Amino acid sequence: MNMFSSCMITALVILTLPIIMSSTKLYKNKLYPYYVKTATSYAFMISMIPTMMFIYSGQETIISNWHWMTIQTMKLSMSFKLDYFSMIFVPVALFVTWSIMEFSMWYMHSDPYINRFFKYLLLFLITMMVLVTANNMFQLFIGWEGVGIMSFLLIGWWYGRTDANTAALQAVLYNRIGDVGFIMTMAWFLLNLNTWDLQQIFITTNDNFNLPLLGLLLAATGKSAQFSLHPWLPSAMEGPTPVSALLHSSTMVVAGVFLLIRFHPLMEHNQTIQTLTLCLGAITTLFTAICALTQNDIKKIVAFSTSSQLGLMMVTIGINQPYLAFLHICTHAFFKAMLFMCSGSIIHSLNDEQDIRKMGGLFKVLPFTTTSLIIGSLALTGMPFLTGFYSKDLIIESANTSNTNAWALLITLVATSLTAAYSTRIMFFALLGQPRFSPMILINENNPLLINSIKRLLIGSVFAGYIISHSITPTTIPQMTMPHYLKMTALAVTILGFILALELNLTTQGLKFNYPSNYFKFSSLLGYYPTIMHRLTPKTSLTISQKSASMLLDSIWLENILPKSISYFQMKSSTLISNQKGLIKLYFLSFMLTMILSLLILNYHE
Amino acid sequence: MLKIIIPTIMLIPLTWMSKPNMIWINTTTYGLLISLISLFYLNQPSDNTLNSSLMFFSDSLSAPLLALTTWLLPLMLMASQHHLSKEPLTRKKLYISMLILLQLFLIMTFTASELIFFYILFEATLIPTLIIITRWGNQTERLNAGLYFLFYTLMGSLPLLVALLYIHNFMGSLNFLMIQYWIQPLPNSWSNIFLWLACMMAFMVKMPLYGLHLWLPKAHVEAPIAGSMVLAAVLLKLGGYGMMRITTLLNPLTNFMAYPFMMLSLWGMIMTSSICLRQTDLKSLIAYSSVSHMALVIVAVLIQTPWSYMGATALMIAHGLTSSMLFCLANSNYERIHSRTMILARGLQTLLPLMAAWWLLASLTNLALPPTINLIGELFVVMSSFSWSNITIILMGINIIITALYSLYMLITTQRGKYSHHIKNIKPSFTRENALMTLHLLPLLLLSLNPKIILGPIY
């Protein structure tokens, strides 16, 4: 069984090869993107071997190799955990990245720094692998921060644009807020359990985990763009589309959910945190679905739908079904990455036009993209026997049959229905109807790099859910029996969403645009959240730092209390004590008087 | 220890006897060789110290700082070549001699085994620094900055002299190695409280503690590049080093005397880092970031647990290299743009891509990206302060967020965005500058592979 760990290490090492090679002449070569893509595909294929073995035998492994340091009673070493989650997620992530890299060879081909772009993508992938396979919290933190910084670099790829830089900074800021939670959890574990190793944390008998779990929840909120820390995800769409496809749909943003799944042994008995997670997820999934309804930027819609799905995953964790949430992460990776790639294909074909109102009729000119986009959207909404169905349907069913609170369940169902609505909106405006784009554009999607990469994910979006859910025995017992109406709820709300959205779109298409209502404004202005939080808080804190920290304290008080007052009192006292007043004229006058007097007296002296 | 001190002294004749075109290269090479010798002290075979003589010793607390000091001299020489290129030869030699003299004093300060000897050298380092700041600074404000620098640190450290004389009187010795065995717990009385204050204030001013930090931004901004580098990298660490040495004398008083200073540091670290957010002056931003990082060290030293001492030592070394690198980068901008204002130097990534890479790495180490030693230092400090009081995590967390913000704000303002037209015809970056950045970054990266050599004596 040595093949298991050695193959896994080989896969990880293969990924680092192009990074090492970037210091050689190879990096100057035009073929460098090709090497990176090939290395990723090899890593995928090699990582399939241990995954197959895992599926066959179910063995889990921990590899500890390099002893980094021992601090007093705590040992830190490089250690990989190859269990259910990492063994399934690694090939999925590698597969998706492979496709995205091929896609970006097409999308970024005119970029002068395409080699560096590929290096960044690969570095990101490596940090993601570190995050997924980490067996202790420090290593997890390396990956955790690494993906954050790589997302900063990749979102700000077009560094000449102010928006891109702002979005990159925003992503780091929100992620950092989450990191504080992570650091607090690390501190708590160190203090109370004296370890950062996962397996040692899980065997603890301590049962008051509220504080560290709150920290983890905060960390997940930041990384997975849950409500209150969500605005960075739609802003991150300023980055290149392959970045959105890789980071902001399938890998980085699910890291938060993944973290909670990793720590579910602590969470499964803690009702408080579960309820919090459930409510947070439910609010997120509904709020972002509402925001997605009125967006016109195709990437923003997909981004909000990602955010909504992340909320759904949090709901799943909240109802104590981490394995289902994990299944949804895996299936979601396929079709969401593909949706981004399809929108990238559309955007590129229409000369960087992202507004769905200026598209229309694309099913004639971009037939392949249209097919994939429709299949992806259907998979996203959970249409039976597509990939999304196998996880989403199960999630809704188990939420329906669990004794969770009805409020959270209800808004999750509403959000599910809205998923169908905004998916319809993309299809309706971008693909159907009459063309509204400029007729002068030369549209061509027949590039093998584009077709092959989307095709691979397309096959994944159709079959992956089936394959994954059938080759792995469910680890938590799914609900076996339920009434018909509960079984059909997920499907019913989705179809309801479809029909409603289609009818609304059809009826309102020819109508004059009325003055927007308050509901519309709430949705299109993203619930006023960025308007408030991105103006009020920075303004207050920057004003405080300017006025009170810098001006009042540093420049006035501290300056006056010590140096200024000392010199002032010195000066005052010296002028007071001394009898020299600086009255030069008077001194000279008296001097002159003396001189004259002395002259006179001396002269007239007999 | 003489095998470092005598070569350092011999650097001065080397400077004065070198041919005019060889003064920089000779001294730099020689300085690098000296720094190689100092690396041997990092290997501390036993728990005890390495006693070289009655005067000098080194243990695992002073050895990393010693290595940092010797490592920094060649870097300072490399960094200030352009700054002095217009000066006559004698003045160049004088400048180099000043740096060497400062180096000499610093080496002896870190290795002195007598407290009073330590004190004399601690004060002696002020003289060359003052000359460097006031003689070779760029603007008229340098005189004011020199005045602030001198008076703050002198005022802080004079009571220490009195305190040391008193301690010597009742203990009979001021030898570091001996007092740790002879020390009696101090009874709680007003006079002992003043003793505590006298001992700690000297180092708190040097660190600097928030409230007593005004000299630092002024001195940093006005000093020439070598002055800023050595101030940020080594002189501030004298404070941390002194505090860690002298707190052994001051037990059990530290337990309650620490509270006001802890509060001041925790509050000040947020204040100073939020000042960073509003800075337009690049050097001033880096200086305030130093104050904020040093506040973490003060907190760690005052908590007095093994973890916090490890964190403080690691953070001092990490911050020494990082802030020195940031000052070098700021200086390379200044030499091209002739202004410290950040907004005038925006969009440099387009023009100097390699320099942008250094900027990126420096900012990332400044915001403590794992697994750099900056993170190890900060993480340990956060852990120990969390165990001291859970609530401090809020303040620490805010500081972590703001640190990341201003580091990246600095990066984005100077490197990203569209470049402005007045910087179109700037010089490309020199090999000297790239080598300088590499020499800063290499130790940072290599130390993250094996951080235990900089974790101090309690590791």
Coordinates of C-alpha atoms in Angstrom, one line a residue, chain B:
Chain B
M1 CA 34.6 38.2 21.1
L2 CA 37.8 40.0 20.2
K3 CA 37.7 38.1 16.9
I4 CA 34.8 40.3 15.9
I5 CA 35.8 43.5 17.7
I6 CA 39.3 43.7 16.4
P7 CA 38.4 43.1 12.8
T8 CA 35.7 45.8 13.2
I9 CA 38.2 48.2 14.5
M10 CA 40.6 47.4 11.7
L11 CA 37.8 48.3 9.3
I12 CA 38.6 52.0 10.0
P13 CA 42.3 51.9 8.8
L14 CA 41.0 49.9 5.9
T15 CA 38.7 52.7 4.9
W16 CA 41.2 55.4 5.2
M17 CA 44.0 53.5 3.4
S18 CA 41.9 52.2 0.5
K19 CA 42.2 53.6 -2.9
P20 CA 39.4 56.1 -3.7
N21 CA 37.5 53.7 -6.0
M22 CA 37.8 50.8 -3.6
I23 CA 36.5 52.3 -0.4
W24 CA 33.0 50.8 -0.8
I25 CA 33.9 47.5 -2.1
N26 CA 36.7 46.8 0.4
T27 CA 34.6 47.7 3.4
T28 CA 31.6 45.9 2.2
T29 CA 33.5 42.7 1.5
Y30 CA 35.3 42.9 4.8
G31 CA 32.1 43.6 6.6
L32 CA 30.5 40.5 5.1
L33 CA 33.5 38.4 6.2
I34 CA 33.0 39.7 9.8
S35 CA 29.4 38.8 9.7
L36 CA 30.4 35.3 8.7
I37 CA 32.4 35.0 11.9
S38 CA 29.4 36.1 14.0
L39 CA 27.4 33.3 12.6
F40 CA 29.4 30.9 14.7
Y41 CA 27.8 32.3 17.9
L42 CA 24.4 31.2 16.7
N43 CA 25.5 27.7 17.6
Q44 CA 25.0 27.6 21.3
P45 CA 25.9 24.1 22.4
S46 CA 24.7 24.3 25.9
D47 CA 22.1 26.0 28.0
N48 CA 24.8 28.2 29.5
T49 CA 26.4 31.1 27.8
L50 CA 29.5 31.4 25.8
N51 CA 31.8 33.3 28.0
S52 CA 34.6 34.8 26.0
S53 CA 36.1 36.8 28.8
L54 CA 35.2 38.7 31.9
M55 CA 33.9 41.5 29.7
F56 CA 32.1 39.8 26.9
F57 CA 29.7 36.9 26.6
S58 CA 27.0 35.7 24.2
D59 CA 24.0 33.6 24.7
S60 CA 21.2 32.6 22.4
L61 CA 19.4 35.9 23.0
S62 CA 22.4 38.1 22.0
A63 CA 23.8 35.9 19.3
P64 CA 21.0 36.5 16.8
L65 CA 21.1 40.2 17.5
L66 CA 24.8 40.2 17.1
A67 CA 24.5 38.4 13.8
L68 CA 21.9 40.9 12.7
T69 CA 24.2 43.8 13.6
T70 CA 27.2 42.5 11.7
W71 CA 25.0 41.5 8.8
L72 CA 23.7 45.0 8.5
L73 CA 26.9 46.9 8.2
P74 CA 27.7 45.7 4.6
L75 CA 24.1 46.3 3.7
M76 CA 24.2 49.9 5.0
L77 CA 27.4 50.5 3.0
M78 CA 25.8 49.1 -0.1
A79 CA 22.7 51.2 0.4
S80 CA 24.4 54.5 1.0
Q81 CA 26.7 54.5 -2.0
H82 CA 24.4 56.7 -4.1
H83 CA 23.6 59.0 -1.3
L84 CA 27.3 59.9 -0.9
S85 CA 28.3 59.8 -4.5
K86 CA 28.5 63.6 -4.7
E87 CA 30.5 64.1 -1.5
P88 CA 34.3 64.5 -1.4
L89 CA 36.5 61.5 -0.6
T90 CA 37.3 62.5 3.0
R91 CA 33.7 62.9 3.9
K92 CA 32.9 59.5 2.4
K93 CA 35.6 58.0 4.5
L94 CA 34.3 59.9 7.6
Y95 CA 30.8 58.6 6.9
I96 CA 32.0 55.0 6.6
S97 CA 34.1 55.4 9.8
M98 CA 31.0 56.6 11.6
L99 CA 29.0 53.6 10.5
I100 CA 31.9 51.3 11.6
L101 CA 32.1 53.1 14.9
L102 CA 28.4 52.6 15.5
Q103 CA 28.8 49.0 14.5
L104 CA 31.6 48.6 17.0
F105 CA 29.6 50.1 19.8
L106 CA 26.6 47.9 19.0
I107 CA 28.6 44.7 18.9
M108 CA 30.0 45.5 22.3
T109 CA 26.6 46.5 23.7
F110 CA 25.1 43.2 22.7
T111 CA 27.9 41.2 24.1
A112 CA 28.7 43.2 27.3
S113 CA 28.4 41.1 30.4
E114 CA 28.5 44.0 32.9
L115 CA 25.4 46.1 33.2
I116 CA 27.3 49.3 33.7
F117 CA 29.5 48.5 30.7
F118 CA 26.3 47.8 28.7
Y119 CA 25.0 51.2 29.9
I120 CA 28.1 53.1 28.7
L121 CA 28.0 51.5 25.3
F122 CA 24.3 51.9 25.1
E123 CA 24.8 55.6 25.5
A124 CA 27.9 55.6 23.3
T125 CA 25.8 54.4 20.3
L126 CA 24.0 57.7 20.4
I127 CA 27.0 59.7 19.3
P128 CA 27.7 58.2 15.9
T129 CA 24.0 57.9 15.2
L130 CA 23.5 61.6 16.0
I131 CA 26.4 62.5 13.8
I132 CA 25.0 60.4 10.9
I133 CA 21.6 61.9 11.3
T134 CA 22.5 65.6 11.7
R135 CA 25.5 65.6 9.3
W136 CA 24.2 63.6 6.4
G137 CA 20.4 64.0 6.6
N138 CA 18.7 65.6 3.7
Q139 CA 16.7 68.5 5.1
T140 CA 17.1 71.2 7.7
E141 CA 14.6 69.4 10.0
R142 CA 17.4 66.9 10.6
L143 CA 18.8 69.2 13.3
N144 CA 15.5 69.1 15.1
A145 CA 15.3 65.4 14.6
G146 CA 18.7 64.9 16.1
L147 CA 17.7 67.1 19.0
Y148 CA 14.6 65.0 19.7
F149 CA 16.5 61.7 19.3
L150 CA 19.2 62.8 21.7
F151 CA 17.0 64.3 24.3
Y152 CA 14.4 61.6 24.4
T153 CA 16.9 58.8 24.8
L154 CA 19.2 60.6 27.2
M155 CA 16.3 61.7 29.4
G156 CA 15.0 58.2 29.5
S157 CA 18.3 56.6 30.3
L158 CA 19.8 58.9 32.9
P159 CA 17.7 57.5 35.7
L160 CA 19.0 54.1 34.7
L161 CA 22.5 55.1 35.6
V162 CA 21.3 56.0 39.1
A163 CA 19.4 52.8 39.4
L164 CA 22.4 50.8 38.3
L165 CA 24.6 52.4 40.9
Y166 CA 22.1 51.6 43.5
I167 CA 21.7 48.0 42.4
H168 CA 25.5 47.7 42.4
N169 CA 25.6 49.0 45.9
F170 CA 23.3 46.5 47.4
M171 CA 24.2 43.5 45.2
G172 CA 27.9 44.0 44.8
S173 CA 27.9 43.1 41.2
L174 CA 26.3 44.0 37.9
N175 CA 27.4 41.0 36.0
F176 CA 24.6 39.5 34.0
L177 CA 25.8 36.0 34.6
M178 CA 26.0 36.5 38.3
I179 CA 23.0 38.5 39.1
Q180 CA 20.6 35.9 37.8
Y181 CA 21.8 33.7 40.7
W182 CA 22.1 36.4 43.4
I183 CA 18.9 38.2 42.8
Q184 CA 16.5 38.6 45.6
P185 CA 12.8 39.4 45.0
L186 CA 12.3 43.1 45.4
P187 CA 9.9 44.1 48.2
N188 CA 7.0 46.1 47.2
S189 CA 7.7 49.7 48.1
W190 CA 7.6 53.1 46.6
S191 CA 11.3 53.3 46.2
N192 CA 11.3 50.0 44.4
I193 CA 8.6 51.1 42.1
F194 CA 10.8 54.0 41.1
L195 CA 13.7 51.6 40.7
W196 CA 11.5 49.6 38.3
L197 CA 10.6 52.7 36.4
A198 CA 14.1 53.9 36.2
C199 CA 15.3 50.6 34.9
M200 CA 12.6 50.1 32.3
M201 CA 12.0 53.7 31.1
A202 CA 15.4 53.9 29.4
F203 CA 14.5 50.9 27.2
M204 CA 10.9 51.8 26.8
V205 CA 12.0 55.2 25.3
K206 CA 14.4 53.4 23.0
M207 CA 11.8 50.8 21.8
P208 CA 9.8 53.2 21.7
L209 CA 6.7 53.0 23.9
Y210 CA 3.7 54.7 22.5
G211 CA 3.7 58.3 23.9
L212 CA 7.4 58.4 24.0
H213 CA 7.8 57.6 20.3
L214 CA 7.9 61.1 18.8
W215 CA 11.6 61.0 18.2
L216 CA 11.4 57.9 16.1
P217 CA 9.4 59.1 13.1
K218 CA 11.4 62.3 13.0
A219 CA 14.8 60.6 13.2
H220 CA 13.8 57.9 10.7
V221 CA 12.5 60.4 8.2
E222 CA 15.4 62.8 8.4
A223 CA 18.2 60.3 8.7
P224 CA 20.1 59.2 5.6
I225 CA 19.4 55.7 4.4
A226 CA 22.1 54.0 6.5
G227 CA 20.8 55.8 9.6
S228 CA 17.2 54.7 9.0
M229 CA 18.3 51.2 8.4
V230 CA 20.4 50.9 11.5
L231 CA 17.8 52.7 13.6
A232 CA 15.0 50.4 12.6
A233 CA 17.0 47.2 12.5
V234 CA 19.3 47.4 15.5
L235 CA 19.0 50.5 17.7
L236 CA 15.3 49.8 18.5
K237 CA 16.2 46.2 19.4
L238 CA 18.6 47.5 22.0
G239 CA 15.5 48.5 23.9
G240 CA 14.0 45.0 23.7
Y241 CA 17.3 43.4 24.5
G242 CA 17.8 45.6 27.5
M243 CA 14.3 45.0 28.8
M244 CA 14.7 41.2 28.5
R245 CA 18.0 41.4 30.3
I246 CA 16.9 43.7 33.1
T247 CA 13.5 42.2 33.9
T248 CA 15.3 39.3 35.7
L249 CA 16.3 41.9 38.3
L250 CA 12.9 43.4 38.8
N251 CA 10.7 40.4 39.7
P252 CA 7.9 40.3 41.3
L253 CA 7.3 44.0 40.7
T254 CA 6.8 43.5 36.9
N255 CA 3.6 41.6 37.6
F256 CA 1.7 44.7 38.5
M257 CA 3.9 47.4 37.2
A258 CA 3.4 46.0 33.7
Y259 CA -0.3 46.9 33.5
P260 CA -0.1 50.6 32.5
F261 CA 2.6 49.9 30.0
M262 CA 0.8 46.9 28.5
M263 CA -2.3 49.1 28.1
L264 CA -0.3 51.9 26.5
S265 CA 1.4 49.4 24.1
L266 CA -1.8 47.7 23.1
W267 CA -3.5 51.0 22.6
G268 CA -0.5 52.5 20.9
M269 CA 0.0 49.7 18.5
I270 CA -3.5 50.3 17.1
M271 CA -3.1 54.1 17.1
T272 CA 0.3 54.0 15.3
S273 CA -0.9 51.5 12.8
S274 CA -3.9 53.6 12.1
I275 CA -1.6 56.6 11.7
C276 CA 0.1 54.5 9.0
L277 CA -3.1 54.4 7.1
R278 CA -3.1 58.2 6.7
Q279 CA 0.5 58.7 5.9
T280 CA 1.5 60.3 2.7
D281 CA 5.2 60.1 3.5
L282 CA 6.7 56.8 2.7
K283 CA 9.5 56.8 5.3
S284 CA 7.2 58.1 8.0
L285 CA 4.8 55.2 7.2
I286 CA 7.6 52.7 7.7
A287 CA 8.7 54.4 10.9
Y288 CA 5.2 54.3 12.4
S289 CA 4.9 50.7 11.3
S290 CA 8.1 50.1 13.3
V291 CA 6.5 51.7 16.4
S292 CA 3.5 49.4 16.0
H293 CA 5.6 46.3 15.7
M294 CA 7.8 47.2 18.6
A295 CA 4.7 47.7 20.7
L296 CA 4.1 44.0 20.2
V297 CA 7.6 43.3 21.5
I298 CA 7.0 45.5 24.6
V299 CA 3.8 43.5 25.3
A300 CA 5.6 40.2 24.8
V301 CA 8.5 41.2 27.1
L302 CA 6.1 42.5 29.8
I303 CA 4.0 39.3 29.8
Q304 CA 7.2 37.3 30.7
T305 CA 6.3 33.8 29.6
P306 CA 8.6 31.5 27.7
W307 CA 6.4 31.8 24.6
S308 CA 6.3 35.5 24.7
Y309 CA 10.1 35.8 25.1
M310 CA 10.5 33.5 22.1
G311 CA 8.0 35.6 20.2
A312 CA 9.7 38.9 21.1
T313 CA 13.1 37.6 20.1
A314 CA 11.9 36.3 16.8
L315 CA 9.9 39.4 16.1
M316 CA 12.9 41.6 16.8
I317 CA 15.0 39.8 14.2
A318 CA 12.3 39.6 11.7
H319 CA 11.3 43.2 12.0
G320 CA 15.0 44.2 11.9
L321 CA 15.4 42.7 8.5
T322 CA 12.0 43.6 7.1
S323 CA 11.9 47.3 8.1
S324 CA 15.5 47.7 7.0
M325 CA 14.5 46.3 3.6
L326 CA 11.5 48.6 3.4
F327 CA 13.7 51.6 4.1
C328 CA 16.1 50.5 1.4
L329 CA 13.2 50.3 -1.0
A330 CA 11.9 53.7 0.0
N331 CA 15.4 55.0 -0.5
S332 CA 15.6 53.5 -4.0
N333 CA 12.4 55.3 -4.8
Y334 CA 13.7 58.5 -3.2
E335 CA 16.8 58.5 -5.3
R336 CA 14.8 58.3 -8.4
I337 CA 11.7 60.5 -7.6
H338 CA 13.5 62.9 -5.2
S339 CA 10.5 62.9 -2.9
R340 CA 9.2 60.7 -0.1
T341 CA 5.6 61.4 -1.0
M342 CA 4.0 58.1 -2.1
I343 CA 1.6 59.6 -4.5
L344 CA 4.4 60.9 -6.7
A345 CA 5.9 57.5 -7.1
R346 CA 2.8 55.5 -8.1
G347 CA 2.7 52.9 -10.8
L348 CA 6.3 51.9 -10.6
Q349 CA 5.7 48.3 -11.3
T350 CA 5.4 49.1 -15.0
L351 CA 8.8 50.7 -15.0
L352 CA 10.8 48.7 -12.5
P353 CA 9.2 45.2 -12.5
L354 CA 12.0 43.5 -10.5
M355 CA 11.9 46.2 -7.9
A356 CA 8.1 45.6 -7.7
A357 CA 8.8 42.0 -6.8
W358 CA 11.0 43.2 -3.9
W359 CA 8.3 45.6 -2.8
L360 CA 5.8 42.8 -2.9
L361 CA 7.9 40.4 -0.9
A362 CA 8.8 43.1 1.6
S363 CA 5.2 44.1 2.1
L364 CA 4.2 40.4 2.5
T365 CA 6.8 39.8 5.2
N366 CA 5.8 43.0 6.9
L367 CA 2.2 41.8 7.2
A368 CA 3.5 38.5 8.5
L369 CA 2.7 36.1 5.8
P370 CA 3.1 32.5 6.9
P371 CA 5.6 30.8 7.2
T372 CA 8.0 33.8 7.5
I373 CA 9.7 34.5 10.9
N374 CA 7.6 37.6 11.1
L375 CA 4.6 35.4 11.5
I376 CA 6.3 33.2 14.0
G377 CA 7.1 36.2 16.1
E378 CA 3.7 37.8 15.8
L379 CA 1.9 34.5 16.3
F380 CA 3.8 33.7 19.5
V381 CA 3.1 37.2 20.8
V382 CA -0.6 36.8 20.0
M383 CA -0.7 33.4 21.7
S384 CA 1.0 34.6 24.8
S385 CA -1.2 37.7 25.1
F386 CA -4.2 35.5 24.5
S387 CA -3.2 33.3 27.4
W388 CA -2.6 36.4 29.5
S389 CA -6.0 37.8 28.8
N390 CA -8.5 36.5 26.2
I391 CA -9.7 40.0 25.5
T392 CA -6.4 41.2 24.1
I393 CA -7.2 39.1 21.0
I394 CA -9.6 41.9 19.9
L395 CA -6.9 44.5 20.0
M396 CA -4.3 42.1 18.4
G397 CA -6.8 41.2 15.8
I398 CA -7.5 44.8 14.9
N399 CA -3.8 45.4 14.7
I400 CA -3.3 42.4 12.4
I401 CA -6.0 43.7 10.1
I402 CA -4.6 47.3 10.0
T403 CA -1.1 46.0 9.5
A404 CA -2.2 44.1 6.4
L405 CA -4.1 47.1 5.2
Y406 CA -1.3 49.6 5.4
S407 CA 1.3 47.2 4.0
L408 CA -0.8 46.6 1.0
Y409 CA -1.8 50.2 0.8
M410 CA 1.9 51.1 0.6
L411 CA 2.4 48.4 -2.1
I412 CA -0.6 49.4 -4.2
T413 CA 0.1 53.2 -4.0
T414 CA 3.7 52.9 -5.0
Q415 CA 3.6 50.0 -7.4
R416 CA 0.2 49.6 -8.8
G417 CA -2.0 51.9 -10.9
K418 CA -1.0 54.1 -13.8
Y419 CA 2.4 55.7 -13.6
S420 CA 2.6 59.4 -13.8
H421 CA 4.5 61.2 -16.6
H422 CA 7.3 62.8 -14.5
I423 CA 8.8 59.4 -13.7
K424 CA 9.1 58.2 -17.3
N425 CA 12.8 58.7 -17.6
I426 CA 14.0 57.3 -14.2
K427 CA 17.1 55.2 -14.0
P428 CA 16.6 51.4 -14.0
S429 CA 17.4 49.6 -10.8
F430 CA 21.0 48.8 -10.3
T431 CA 22.5 45.4 -9.6
R432 CA 23.7 46.9 -6.3
E433 CA 20.1 47.6 -5.2
N434 CA 18.9 44.2 -6.3
A435 CA 21.7 42.6 -4.4
L436 CA 20.9 44.7 -1.4
M437 CA 17.2 43.5 -1.4
T438 CA 18.3 39.9 -1.9
L439 CA 20.7 40.1 1.0
H440 CA 17.8 41.3 3.2
L441 CA 15.4 38.7 2.0
L442 CA 17.6 35.7 2.0
P443 CA 18.1 35.6 5.7
L444 CA 14.4 36.1 6.2
L445 CA 13.6 33.1 4.0
L446 CA 16.4 30.9 5.3
L447 CA 15.5 31.6 8.9
S448 CA 11.9 30.5 8.3
L449 CA 13.4 27.1 7.4
N450 CA 14.9 26.8 10.9
P451 CA 13.5 29.5 13.2
K452 CA 14.8 28.0 16.4
I453 CA 18.1 29.7 16.2
I454 CA 16.4 33.0 16.7
L455 CA 14.0 32.0 19.4
G456 CA 16.2 33.1 22.2
P457 CA 17.4 31.5 25.4
I458 CA 14.2 29.9 26.6
Y459 CA 13.6 27.8 23.5

